[in-house]
PDB file of C-alpha atoms and ligand atoms in Angstrom:
ATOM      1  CA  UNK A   1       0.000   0.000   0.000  1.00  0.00           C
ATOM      2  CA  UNK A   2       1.193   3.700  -1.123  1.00  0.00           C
ATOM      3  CA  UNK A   3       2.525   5.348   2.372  1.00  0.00           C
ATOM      4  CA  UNK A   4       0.143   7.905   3.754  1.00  0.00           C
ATOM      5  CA  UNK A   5       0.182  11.439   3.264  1.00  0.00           C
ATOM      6  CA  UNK A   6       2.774  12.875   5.312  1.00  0.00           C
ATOM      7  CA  UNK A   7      -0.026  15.853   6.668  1.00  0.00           C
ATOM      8  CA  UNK A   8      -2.043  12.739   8.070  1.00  0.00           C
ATOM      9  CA  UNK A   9       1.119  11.914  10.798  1.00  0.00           C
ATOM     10  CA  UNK A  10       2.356  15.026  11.691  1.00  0.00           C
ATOM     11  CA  UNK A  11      -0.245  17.461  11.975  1.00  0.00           C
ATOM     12  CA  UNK A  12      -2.491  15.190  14.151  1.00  0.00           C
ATOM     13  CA  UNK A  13      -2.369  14.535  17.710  1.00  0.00           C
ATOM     14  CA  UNK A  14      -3.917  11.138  17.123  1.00  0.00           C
ATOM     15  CA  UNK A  15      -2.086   7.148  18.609  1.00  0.00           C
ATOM     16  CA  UNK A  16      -2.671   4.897  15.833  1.00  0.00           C
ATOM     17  CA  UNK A  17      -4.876   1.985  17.557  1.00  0.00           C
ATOM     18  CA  UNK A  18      -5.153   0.079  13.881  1.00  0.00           C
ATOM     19  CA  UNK A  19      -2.421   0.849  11.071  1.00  0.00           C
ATOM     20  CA  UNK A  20      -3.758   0.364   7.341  1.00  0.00           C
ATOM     21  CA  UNK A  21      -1.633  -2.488   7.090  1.00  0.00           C
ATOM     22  CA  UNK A  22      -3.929  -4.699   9.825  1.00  0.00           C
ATOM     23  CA  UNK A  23      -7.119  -3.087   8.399  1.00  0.00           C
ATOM     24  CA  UNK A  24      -6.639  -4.064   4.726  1.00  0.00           C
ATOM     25  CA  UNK A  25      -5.647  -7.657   6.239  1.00  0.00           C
ATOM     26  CA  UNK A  26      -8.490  -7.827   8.221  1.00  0.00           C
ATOM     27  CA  UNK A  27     -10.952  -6.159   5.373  1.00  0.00           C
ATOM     28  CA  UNK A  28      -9.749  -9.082   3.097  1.00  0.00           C
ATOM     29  CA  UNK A  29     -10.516 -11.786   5.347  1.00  0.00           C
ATOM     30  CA  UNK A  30     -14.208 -10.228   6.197  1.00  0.00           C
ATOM     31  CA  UNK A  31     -14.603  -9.938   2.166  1.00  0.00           C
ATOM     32  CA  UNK A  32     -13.336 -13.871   1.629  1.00  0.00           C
ATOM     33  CA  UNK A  33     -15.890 -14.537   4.578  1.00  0.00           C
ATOM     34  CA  UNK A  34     -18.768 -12.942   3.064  1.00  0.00           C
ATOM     35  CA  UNK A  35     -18.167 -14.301  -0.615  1.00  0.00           C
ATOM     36  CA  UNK A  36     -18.233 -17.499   0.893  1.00  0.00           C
ATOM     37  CA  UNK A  37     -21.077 -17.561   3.021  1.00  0.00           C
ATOM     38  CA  UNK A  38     -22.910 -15.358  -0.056  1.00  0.00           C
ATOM     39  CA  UNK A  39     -22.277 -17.713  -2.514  1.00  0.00           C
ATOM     40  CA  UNK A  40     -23.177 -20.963  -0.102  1.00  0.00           C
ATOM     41  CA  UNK A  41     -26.551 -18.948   0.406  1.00  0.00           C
ATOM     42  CA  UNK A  42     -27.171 -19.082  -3.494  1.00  0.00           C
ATOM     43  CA  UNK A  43     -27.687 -15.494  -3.844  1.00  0.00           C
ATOM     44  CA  UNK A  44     -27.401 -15.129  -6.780  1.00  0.00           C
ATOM     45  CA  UNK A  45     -27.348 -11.482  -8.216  1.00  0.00           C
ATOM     46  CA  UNK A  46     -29.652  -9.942  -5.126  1.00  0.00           C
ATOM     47  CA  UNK A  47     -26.693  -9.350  -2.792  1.00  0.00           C
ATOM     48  CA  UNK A  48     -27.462  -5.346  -2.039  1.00  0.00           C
ATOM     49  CA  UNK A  49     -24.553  -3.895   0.379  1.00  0.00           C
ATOM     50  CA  UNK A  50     -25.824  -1.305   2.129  1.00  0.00           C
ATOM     51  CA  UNK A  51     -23.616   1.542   3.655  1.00  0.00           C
ATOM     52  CA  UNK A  52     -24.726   3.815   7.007  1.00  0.00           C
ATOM     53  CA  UNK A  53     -23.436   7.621   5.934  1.00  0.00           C
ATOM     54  CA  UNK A  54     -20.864   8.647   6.258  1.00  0.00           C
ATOM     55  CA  UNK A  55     -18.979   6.713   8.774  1.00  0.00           C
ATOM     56  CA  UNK A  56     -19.299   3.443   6.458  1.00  0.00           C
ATOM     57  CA  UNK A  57     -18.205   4.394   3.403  1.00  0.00           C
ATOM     58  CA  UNK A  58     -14.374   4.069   3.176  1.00  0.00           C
ATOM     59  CA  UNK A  59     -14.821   0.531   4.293  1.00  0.00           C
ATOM     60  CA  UNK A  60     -17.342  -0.173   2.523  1.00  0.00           C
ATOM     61  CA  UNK A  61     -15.477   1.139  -0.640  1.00  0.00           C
ATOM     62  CA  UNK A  62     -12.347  -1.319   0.494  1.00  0.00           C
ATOM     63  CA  UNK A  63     -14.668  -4.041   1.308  1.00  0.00           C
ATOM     64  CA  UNK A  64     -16.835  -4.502  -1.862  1.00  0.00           C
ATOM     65  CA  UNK A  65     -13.903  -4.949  -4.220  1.00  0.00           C
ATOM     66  CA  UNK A  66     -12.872  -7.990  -1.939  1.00  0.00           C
ATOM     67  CA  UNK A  67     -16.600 -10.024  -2.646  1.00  0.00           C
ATOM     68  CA  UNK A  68     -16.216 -11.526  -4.842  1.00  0.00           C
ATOM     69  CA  UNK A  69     -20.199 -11.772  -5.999  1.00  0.00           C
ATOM     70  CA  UNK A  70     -22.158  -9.162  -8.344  1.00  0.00           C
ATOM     71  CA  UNK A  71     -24.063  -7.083  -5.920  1.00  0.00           C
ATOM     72  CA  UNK A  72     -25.519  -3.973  -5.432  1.00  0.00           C
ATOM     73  CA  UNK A  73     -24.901  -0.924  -3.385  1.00  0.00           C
ATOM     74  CA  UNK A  74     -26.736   1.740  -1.599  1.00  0.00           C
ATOM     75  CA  UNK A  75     -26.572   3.717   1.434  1.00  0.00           C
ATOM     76  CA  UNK A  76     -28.989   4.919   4.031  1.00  0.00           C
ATOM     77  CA  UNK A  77     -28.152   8.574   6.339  1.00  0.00           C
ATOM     78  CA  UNK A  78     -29.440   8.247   9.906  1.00  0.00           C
ATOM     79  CA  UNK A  79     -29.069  10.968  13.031  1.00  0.00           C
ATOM     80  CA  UNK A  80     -28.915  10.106  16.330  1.00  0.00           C
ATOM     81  CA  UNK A  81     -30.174  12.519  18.630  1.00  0.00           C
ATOM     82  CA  UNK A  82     -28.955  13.089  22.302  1.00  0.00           C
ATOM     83  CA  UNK A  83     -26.792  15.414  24.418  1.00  0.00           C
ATOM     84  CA  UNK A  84     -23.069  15.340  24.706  1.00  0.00           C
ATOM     85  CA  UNK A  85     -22.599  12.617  26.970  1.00  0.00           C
ATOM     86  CA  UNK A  86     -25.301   9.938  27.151  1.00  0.00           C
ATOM     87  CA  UNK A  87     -27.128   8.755  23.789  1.00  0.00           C
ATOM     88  CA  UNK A  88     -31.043   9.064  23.918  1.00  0.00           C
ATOM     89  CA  UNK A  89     -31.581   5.899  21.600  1.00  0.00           C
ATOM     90  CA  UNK A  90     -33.581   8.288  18.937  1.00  0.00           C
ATOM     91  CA  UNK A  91     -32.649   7.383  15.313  1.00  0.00           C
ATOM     92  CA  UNK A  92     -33.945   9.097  12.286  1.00  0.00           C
ATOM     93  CA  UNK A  93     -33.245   8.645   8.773  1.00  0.00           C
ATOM     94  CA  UNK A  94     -32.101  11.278   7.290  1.00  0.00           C
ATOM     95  CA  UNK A  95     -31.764   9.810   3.372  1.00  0.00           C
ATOM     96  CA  UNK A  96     -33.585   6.651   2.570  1.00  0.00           C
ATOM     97  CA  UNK A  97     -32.673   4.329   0.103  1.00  0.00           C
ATOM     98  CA  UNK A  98     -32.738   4.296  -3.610  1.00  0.00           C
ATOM     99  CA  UNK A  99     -34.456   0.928  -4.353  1.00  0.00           C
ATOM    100  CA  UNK A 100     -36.335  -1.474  -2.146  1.00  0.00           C
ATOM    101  CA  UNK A 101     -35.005  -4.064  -0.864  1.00  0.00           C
ATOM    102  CA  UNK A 102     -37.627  -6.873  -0.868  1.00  0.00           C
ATOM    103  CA  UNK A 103     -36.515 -10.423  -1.405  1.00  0.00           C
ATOM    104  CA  UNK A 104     -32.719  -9.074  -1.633  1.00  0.00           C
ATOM    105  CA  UNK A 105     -29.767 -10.681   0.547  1.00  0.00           C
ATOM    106  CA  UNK A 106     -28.862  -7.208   2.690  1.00  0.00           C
ATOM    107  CA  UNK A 107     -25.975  -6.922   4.235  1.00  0.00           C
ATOM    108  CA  UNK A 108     -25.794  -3.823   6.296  1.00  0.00           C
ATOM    109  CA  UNK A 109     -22.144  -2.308   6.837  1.00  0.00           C
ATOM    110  CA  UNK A 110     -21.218   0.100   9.848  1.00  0.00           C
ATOM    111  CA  UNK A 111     -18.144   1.610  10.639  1.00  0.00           C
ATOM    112  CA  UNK A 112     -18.963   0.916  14.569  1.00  0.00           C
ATOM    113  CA  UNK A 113     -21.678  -0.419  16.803  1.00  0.00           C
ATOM    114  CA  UNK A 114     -20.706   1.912  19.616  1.00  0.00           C
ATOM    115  CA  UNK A 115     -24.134   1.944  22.237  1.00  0.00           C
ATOM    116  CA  UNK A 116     -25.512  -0.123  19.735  1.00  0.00           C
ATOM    117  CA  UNK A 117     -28.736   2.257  18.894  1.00  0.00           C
ATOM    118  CA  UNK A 118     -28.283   2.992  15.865  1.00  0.00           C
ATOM    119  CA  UNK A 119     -27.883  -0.700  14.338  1.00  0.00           C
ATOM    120  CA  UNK A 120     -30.791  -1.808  16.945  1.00  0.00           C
ATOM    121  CA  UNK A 121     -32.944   0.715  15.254  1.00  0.00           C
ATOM    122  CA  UNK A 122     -31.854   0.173  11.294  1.00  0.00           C
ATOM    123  CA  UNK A 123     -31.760  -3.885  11.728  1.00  0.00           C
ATOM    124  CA  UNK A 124     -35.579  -3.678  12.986  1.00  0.00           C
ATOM    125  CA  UNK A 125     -36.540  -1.018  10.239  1.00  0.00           C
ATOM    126  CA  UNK A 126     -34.795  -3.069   7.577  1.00  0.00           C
ATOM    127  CA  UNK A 127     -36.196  -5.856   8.789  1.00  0.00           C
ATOM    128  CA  UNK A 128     -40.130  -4.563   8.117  1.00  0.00           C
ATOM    129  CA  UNK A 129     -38.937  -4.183   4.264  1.00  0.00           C
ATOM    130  CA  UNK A 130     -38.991  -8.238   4.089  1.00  0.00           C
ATOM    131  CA  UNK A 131     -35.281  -8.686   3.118  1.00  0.00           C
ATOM    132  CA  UNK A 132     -34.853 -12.276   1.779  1.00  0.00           C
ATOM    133  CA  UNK A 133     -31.878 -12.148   4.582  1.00  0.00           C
ATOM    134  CA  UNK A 134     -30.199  -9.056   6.722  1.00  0.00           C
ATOM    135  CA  UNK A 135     -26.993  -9.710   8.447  1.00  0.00           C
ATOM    136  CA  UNK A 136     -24.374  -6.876   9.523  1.00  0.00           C
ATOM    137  CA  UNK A 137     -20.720  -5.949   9.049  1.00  0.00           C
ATOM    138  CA  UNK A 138     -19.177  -3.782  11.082  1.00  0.00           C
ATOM    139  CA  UNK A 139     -15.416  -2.559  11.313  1.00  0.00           C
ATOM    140  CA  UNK A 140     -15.339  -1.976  14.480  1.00  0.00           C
ATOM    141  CA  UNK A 141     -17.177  -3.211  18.211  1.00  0.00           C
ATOM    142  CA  UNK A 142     -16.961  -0.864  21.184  1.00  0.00           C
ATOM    143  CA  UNK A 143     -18.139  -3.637  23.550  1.00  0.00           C
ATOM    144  CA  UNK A 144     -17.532  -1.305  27.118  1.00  0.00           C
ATOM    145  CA  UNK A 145     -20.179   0.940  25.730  1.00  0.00           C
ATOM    146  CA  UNK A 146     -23.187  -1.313  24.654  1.00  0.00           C
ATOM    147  CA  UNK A 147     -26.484  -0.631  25.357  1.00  0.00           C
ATOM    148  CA  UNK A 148     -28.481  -2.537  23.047  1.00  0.00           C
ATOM    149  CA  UNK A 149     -27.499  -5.989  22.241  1.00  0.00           C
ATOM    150  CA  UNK A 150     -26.549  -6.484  18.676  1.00  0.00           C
ATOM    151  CA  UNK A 151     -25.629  -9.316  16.881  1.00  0.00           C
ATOM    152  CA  UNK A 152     -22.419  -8.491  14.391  1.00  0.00           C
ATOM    153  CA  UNK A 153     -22.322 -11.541  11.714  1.00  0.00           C
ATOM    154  CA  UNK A 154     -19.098  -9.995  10.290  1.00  0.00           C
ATOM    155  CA  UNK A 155     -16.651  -7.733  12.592  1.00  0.00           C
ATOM    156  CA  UNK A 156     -13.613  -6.060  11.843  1.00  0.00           C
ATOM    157  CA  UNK A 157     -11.663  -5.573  15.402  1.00  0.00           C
ATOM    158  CA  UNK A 158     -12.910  -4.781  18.634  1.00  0.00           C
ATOM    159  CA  UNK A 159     -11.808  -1.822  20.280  1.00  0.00           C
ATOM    160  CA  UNK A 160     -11.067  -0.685  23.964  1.00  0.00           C
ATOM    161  CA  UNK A 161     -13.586   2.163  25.348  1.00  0.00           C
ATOM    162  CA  UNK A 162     -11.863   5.373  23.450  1.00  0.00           C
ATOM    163  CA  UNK A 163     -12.917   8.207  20.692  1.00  0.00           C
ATOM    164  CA  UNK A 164     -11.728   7.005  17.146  1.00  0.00           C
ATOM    165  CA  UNK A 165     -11.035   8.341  14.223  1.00  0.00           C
ATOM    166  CA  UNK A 166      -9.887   7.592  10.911  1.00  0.00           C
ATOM    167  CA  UNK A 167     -11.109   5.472   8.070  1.00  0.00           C
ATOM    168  CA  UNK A 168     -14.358   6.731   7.471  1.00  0.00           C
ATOM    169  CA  UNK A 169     -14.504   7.681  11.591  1.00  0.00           C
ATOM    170  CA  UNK A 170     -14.713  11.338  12.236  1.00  0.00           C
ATOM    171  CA  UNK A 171     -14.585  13.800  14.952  1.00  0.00           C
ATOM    172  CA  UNK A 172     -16.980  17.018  13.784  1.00  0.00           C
ATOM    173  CA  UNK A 173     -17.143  15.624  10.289  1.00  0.00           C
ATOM    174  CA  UNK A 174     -12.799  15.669  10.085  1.00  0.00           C
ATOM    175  CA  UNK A 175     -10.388  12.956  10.272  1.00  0.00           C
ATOM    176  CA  UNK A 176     -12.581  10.662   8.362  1.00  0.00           C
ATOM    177  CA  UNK A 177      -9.271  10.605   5.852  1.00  0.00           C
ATOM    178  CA  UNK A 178      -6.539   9.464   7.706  1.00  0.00           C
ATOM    179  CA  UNK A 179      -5.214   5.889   6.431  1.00  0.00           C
ATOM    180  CA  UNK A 180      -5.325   4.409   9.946  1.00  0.00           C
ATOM    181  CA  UNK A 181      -7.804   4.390  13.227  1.00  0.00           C
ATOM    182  CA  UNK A 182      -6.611   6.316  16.092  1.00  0.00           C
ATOM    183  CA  UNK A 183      -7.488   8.041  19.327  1.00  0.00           C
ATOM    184  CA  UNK A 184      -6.890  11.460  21.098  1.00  0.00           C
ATOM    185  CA  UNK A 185      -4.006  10.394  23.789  1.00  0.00           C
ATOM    186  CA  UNK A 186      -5.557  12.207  26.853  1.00  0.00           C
ATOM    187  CA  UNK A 187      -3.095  12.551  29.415  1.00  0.00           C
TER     188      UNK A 187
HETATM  189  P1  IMP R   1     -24.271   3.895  18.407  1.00  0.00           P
HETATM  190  O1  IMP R   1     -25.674   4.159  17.961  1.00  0.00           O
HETATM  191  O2  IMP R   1     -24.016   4.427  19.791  1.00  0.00           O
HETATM  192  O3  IMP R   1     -23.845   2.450  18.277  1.00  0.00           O
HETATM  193  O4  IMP R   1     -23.317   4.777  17.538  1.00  0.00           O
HETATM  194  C1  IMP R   1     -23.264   4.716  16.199  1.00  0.00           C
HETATM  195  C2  IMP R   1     -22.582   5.906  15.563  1.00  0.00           C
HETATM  196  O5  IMP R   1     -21.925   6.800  16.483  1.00  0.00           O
HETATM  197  C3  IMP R   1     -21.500   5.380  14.664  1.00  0.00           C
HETATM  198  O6  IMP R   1     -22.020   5.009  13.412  1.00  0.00           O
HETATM  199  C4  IMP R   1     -20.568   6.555  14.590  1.00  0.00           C
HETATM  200  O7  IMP R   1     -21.003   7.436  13.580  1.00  0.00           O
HETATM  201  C5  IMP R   1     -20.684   7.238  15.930  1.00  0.00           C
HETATM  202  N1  IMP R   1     -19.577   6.837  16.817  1.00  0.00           N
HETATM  203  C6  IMP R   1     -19.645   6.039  17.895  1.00  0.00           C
HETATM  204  N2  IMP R   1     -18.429   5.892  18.463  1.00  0.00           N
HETATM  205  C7  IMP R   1     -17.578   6.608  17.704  1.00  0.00           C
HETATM  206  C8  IMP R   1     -16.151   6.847  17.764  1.00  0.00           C
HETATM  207  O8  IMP R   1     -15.398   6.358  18.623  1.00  0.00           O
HETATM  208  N3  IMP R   1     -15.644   7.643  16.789  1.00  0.00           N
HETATM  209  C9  IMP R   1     -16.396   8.204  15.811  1.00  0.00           C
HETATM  210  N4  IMP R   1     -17.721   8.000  15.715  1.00  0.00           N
HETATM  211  C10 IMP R   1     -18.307   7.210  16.659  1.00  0.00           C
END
């Protein structure tokens, strides 16, 4: 893989938690995984990937071109709604899909089932569309901060209880372009 751009490393006050290196390893195994599974399914041509914005979709850009299946993609925006510190479990969708996705094989990708909310709420609104199956990828598990139990069929890494950024990850929409994951080293 090219080397990152040097702004990413020395501007940011970020510790790298997951180098691209281990991520592209780790998003080729998931893709292997899923071709496998996809194709012992018999789905055929109705695999639809489906992307949460925005968070999702630099793995989900990495991830597709290692299924090996023809498939579809769209993406669906949600807000969560809370204050600072404690998430109120309110999800809206903010941009809805493009096509239906009756009798399709969905598989939903995240970038992180943090409280778990968010997933919760899209797996059981997904769900009401009468997917011919729904299962979930997600890059990364914050398991010290679940709320909701949520069942990830395909997981990246699971993290420790810090703020990451980085692939896709932001903090105020930034940081979503740095080549690795990291966190804010708080003294
Ligand atoms: P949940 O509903 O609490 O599971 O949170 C889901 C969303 O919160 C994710 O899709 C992210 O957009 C955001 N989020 C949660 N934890 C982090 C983090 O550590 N860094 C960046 N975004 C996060």
């Amino acid at each position: 893989m090219a080397a990152p751009p040097s702004w990413n490393r020395e501007k940011d006050p970020f510790v790298e938690l997951i180098g691209s290196d281990a991520i592209t390893r780790r998003v080729a195994e998931l893709g292997a995984a899923i071709t496998a599974d996809y194709k012992a399914l018999g789905a055929g041509e109705d695999v639809v990937v489906l992307g949460v914005l925005k968070g999702s979709v630099i793995f989900l850009a990495d991830l597709v071109r290692y299924i090996e299946l023809p498939l579809a993609m769209d993406f669906i925006g949600v807000a969560s709604y809370g204050d600072a510190t404690v998430s109120s479990g309110v999800v809206q969708i903010t941009q809805d899909l493009t096509k239906p996705i009756e009798h399709k094989h969905v598989l939903l990708v995240e970038d992180i089932v943090d409280t778990g909310h968010t997933v919760h709420y899209l797996l059981e609104n997904l769900g009401t569309r009468k997917p011919a199956s729904l299962k979930l990828c997600s890059l990364l598990h914050k398991p010290d901060r679940s709320e909701r139990a949520v069942h990830i069929d395909y997981l990246g890494f699971t993290i420790p209880n810090k703020f990451v950024v980085g692939y896709g990850l932001d903090v105020a929409q930034r940081y979503r372009n740095l080549p690795y994951i990291g966190y804010v080293n708080q003294p």
